[in-house]
C-alpha atoms as an extended CHARMM CRD file, in Angstrom:
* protein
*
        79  EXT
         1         1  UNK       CA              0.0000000000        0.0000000000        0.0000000000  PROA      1               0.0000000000
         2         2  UNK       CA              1.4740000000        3.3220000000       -1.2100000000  PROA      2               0.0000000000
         3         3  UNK       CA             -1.0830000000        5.3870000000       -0.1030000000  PROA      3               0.0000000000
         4         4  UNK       CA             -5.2760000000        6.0810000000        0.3610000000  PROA      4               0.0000000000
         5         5  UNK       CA             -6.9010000000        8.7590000000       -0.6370000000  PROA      5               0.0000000000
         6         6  UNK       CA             -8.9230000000       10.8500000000        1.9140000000  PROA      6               0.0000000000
         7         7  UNK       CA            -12.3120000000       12.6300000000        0.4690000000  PROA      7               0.0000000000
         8         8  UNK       CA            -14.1760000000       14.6610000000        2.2840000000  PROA      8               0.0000000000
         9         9  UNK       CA            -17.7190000000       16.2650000000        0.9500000000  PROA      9               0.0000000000
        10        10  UNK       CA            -20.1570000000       17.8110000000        3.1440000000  PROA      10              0.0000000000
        11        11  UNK       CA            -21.1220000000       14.9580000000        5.4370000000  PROA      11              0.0000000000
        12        12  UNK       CA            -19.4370000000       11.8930000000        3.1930000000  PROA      12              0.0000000000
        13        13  UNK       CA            -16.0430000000       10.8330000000        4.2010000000  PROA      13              0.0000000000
        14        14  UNK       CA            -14.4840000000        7.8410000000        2.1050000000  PROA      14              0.0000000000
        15        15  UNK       CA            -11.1550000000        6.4330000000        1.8830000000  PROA      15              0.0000000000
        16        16  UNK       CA            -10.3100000000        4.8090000000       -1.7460000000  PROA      16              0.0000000000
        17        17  UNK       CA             -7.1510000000        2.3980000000       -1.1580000000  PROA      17              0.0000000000
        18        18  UNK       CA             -5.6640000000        0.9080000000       -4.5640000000  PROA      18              0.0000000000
        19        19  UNK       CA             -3.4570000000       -2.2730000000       -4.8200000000  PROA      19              0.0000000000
        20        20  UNK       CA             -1.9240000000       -4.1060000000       -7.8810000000  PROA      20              0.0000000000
        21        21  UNK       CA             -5.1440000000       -5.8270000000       -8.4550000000  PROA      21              0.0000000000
        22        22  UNK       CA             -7.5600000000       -4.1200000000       -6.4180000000  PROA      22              0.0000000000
        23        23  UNK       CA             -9.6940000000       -1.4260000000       -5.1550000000  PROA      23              0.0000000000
        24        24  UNK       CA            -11.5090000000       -0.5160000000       -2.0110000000  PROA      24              0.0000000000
        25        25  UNK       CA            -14.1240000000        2.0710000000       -1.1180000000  PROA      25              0.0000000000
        26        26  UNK       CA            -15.2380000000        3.0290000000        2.2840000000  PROA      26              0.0000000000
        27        27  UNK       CA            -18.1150000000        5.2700000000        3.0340000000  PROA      27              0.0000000000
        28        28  UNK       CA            -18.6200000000        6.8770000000        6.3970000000  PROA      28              0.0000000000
        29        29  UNK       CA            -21.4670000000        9.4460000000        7.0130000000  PROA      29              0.0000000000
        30        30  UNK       CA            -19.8660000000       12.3470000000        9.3260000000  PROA      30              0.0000000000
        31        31  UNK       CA            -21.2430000000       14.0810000000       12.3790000000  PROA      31              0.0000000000
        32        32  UNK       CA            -21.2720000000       17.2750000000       11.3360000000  PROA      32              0.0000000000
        33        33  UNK       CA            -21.0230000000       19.0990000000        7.8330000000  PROA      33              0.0000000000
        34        34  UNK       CA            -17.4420000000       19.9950000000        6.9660000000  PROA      34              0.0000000000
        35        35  UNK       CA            -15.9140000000       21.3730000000        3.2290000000  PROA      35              0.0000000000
        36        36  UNK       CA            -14.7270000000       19.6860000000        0.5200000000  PROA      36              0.0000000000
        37        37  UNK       CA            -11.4870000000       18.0500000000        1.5910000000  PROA      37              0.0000000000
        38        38  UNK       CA             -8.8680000000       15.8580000000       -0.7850000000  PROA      38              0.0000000000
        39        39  UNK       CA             -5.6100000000       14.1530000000        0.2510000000  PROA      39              0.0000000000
        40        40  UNK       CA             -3.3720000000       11.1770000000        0.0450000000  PROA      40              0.0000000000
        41        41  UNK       CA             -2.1950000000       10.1510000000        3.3220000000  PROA      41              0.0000000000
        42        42  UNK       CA              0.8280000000        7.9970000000        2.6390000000  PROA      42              0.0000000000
        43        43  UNK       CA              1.0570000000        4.3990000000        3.3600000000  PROA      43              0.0000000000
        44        44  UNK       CA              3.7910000000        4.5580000000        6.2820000000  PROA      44              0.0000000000
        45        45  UNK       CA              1.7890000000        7.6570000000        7.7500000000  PROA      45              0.0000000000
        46        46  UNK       CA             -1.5530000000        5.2340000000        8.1460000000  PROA      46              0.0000000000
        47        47  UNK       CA              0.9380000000        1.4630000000        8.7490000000  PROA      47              0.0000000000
        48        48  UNK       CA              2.6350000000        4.1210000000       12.3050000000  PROA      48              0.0000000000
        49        49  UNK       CA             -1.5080000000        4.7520000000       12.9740000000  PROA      49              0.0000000000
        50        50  UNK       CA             -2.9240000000        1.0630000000       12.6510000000  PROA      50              0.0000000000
        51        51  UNK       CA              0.3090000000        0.0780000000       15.0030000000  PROA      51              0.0000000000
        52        52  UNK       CA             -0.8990000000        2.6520000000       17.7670000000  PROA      52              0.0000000000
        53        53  UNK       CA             -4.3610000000        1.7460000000       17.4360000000  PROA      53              0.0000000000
        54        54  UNK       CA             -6.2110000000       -1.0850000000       19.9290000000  PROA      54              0.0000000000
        55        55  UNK       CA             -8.2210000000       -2.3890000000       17.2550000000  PROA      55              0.0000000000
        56        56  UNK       CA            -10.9910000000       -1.1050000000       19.3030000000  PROA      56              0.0000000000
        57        57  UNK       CA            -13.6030000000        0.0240000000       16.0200000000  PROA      57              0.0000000000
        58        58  UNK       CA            -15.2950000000        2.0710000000       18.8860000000  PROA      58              0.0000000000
        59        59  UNK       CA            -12.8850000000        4.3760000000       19.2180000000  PROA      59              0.0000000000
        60        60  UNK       CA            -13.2590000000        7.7790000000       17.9580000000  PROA      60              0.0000000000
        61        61  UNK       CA            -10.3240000000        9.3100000000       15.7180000000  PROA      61              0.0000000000
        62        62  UNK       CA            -10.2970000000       13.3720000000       14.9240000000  PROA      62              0.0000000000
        63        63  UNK       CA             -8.4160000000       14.1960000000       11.8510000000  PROA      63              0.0000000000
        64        64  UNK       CA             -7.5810000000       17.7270000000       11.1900000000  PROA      64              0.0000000000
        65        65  UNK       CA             -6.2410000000       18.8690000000        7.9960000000  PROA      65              0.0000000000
        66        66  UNK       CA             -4.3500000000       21.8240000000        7.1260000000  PROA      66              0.0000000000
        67        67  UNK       CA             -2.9100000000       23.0810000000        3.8620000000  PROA      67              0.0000000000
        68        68  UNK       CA              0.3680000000       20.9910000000        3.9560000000  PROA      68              0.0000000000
        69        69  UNK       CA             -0.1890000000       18.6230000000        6.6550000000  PROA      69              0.0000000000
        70        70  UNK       CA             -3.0170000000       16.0440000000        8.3360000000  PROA      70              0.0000000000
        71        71  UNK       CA             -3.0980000000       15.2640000000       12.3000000000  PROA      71              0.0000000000
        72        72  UNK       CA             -4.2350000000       12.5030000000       13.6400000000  PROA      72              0.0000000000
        73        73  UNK       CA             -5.4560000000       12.5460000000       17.1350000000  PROA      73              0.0000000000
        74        74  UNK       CA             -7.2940000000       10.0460000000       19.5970000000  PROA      74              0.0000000000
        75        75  UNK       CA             -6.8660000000        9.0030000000       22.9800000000  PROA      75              0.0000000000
        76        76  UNK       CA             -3.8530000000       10.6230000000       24.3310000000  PROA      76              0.0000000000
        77        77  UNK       CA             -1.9500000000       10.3060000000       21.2430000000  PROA      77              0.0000000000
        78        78  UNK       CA             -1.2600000000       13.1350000000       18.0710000000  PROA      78              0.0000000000
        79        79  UNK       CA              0.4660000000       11.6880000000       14.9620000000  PROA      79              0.0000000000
């Protein structure tokens, strides 16, 4: 994995991840309303994150994105 692409549009976030043979599409409806955000976190970025995380899918994860850089934040941790 090189890379996913982050899309955000109004209330629709969805991560598209691409492999040599593949593609995968995830949908999740937001909270709240946001802009029209698109990025590419990079694959070692997102490998660090799914190494911190418990595995826990109840756990909530802010990402804030600014013009040159994306933070990931949850529990007591920033990346």
């Amino acid at each position: 994995l090189t890379g996913e692409l982050f899309e955000i549009r109004g209330k629709q976030f969805q991560v598209t991840s691409l492999d040599l043979y593949r593609v995968s599409i995830r949908k999740v409806e937001l909270k709240e309303e946001y802009g029209n955000v698109k990025v590419i976190i990079p694959g070692k970025t997102l490998s660090e994150i799914s190494k911190i995380l418990s595995g826990n899918m109840d756990e909530e994860v802010h990402i804030y994105f600014s013009t040159n850089h994306v933070l990931f934040e949850f529990e007591n941790t920033l990346v």
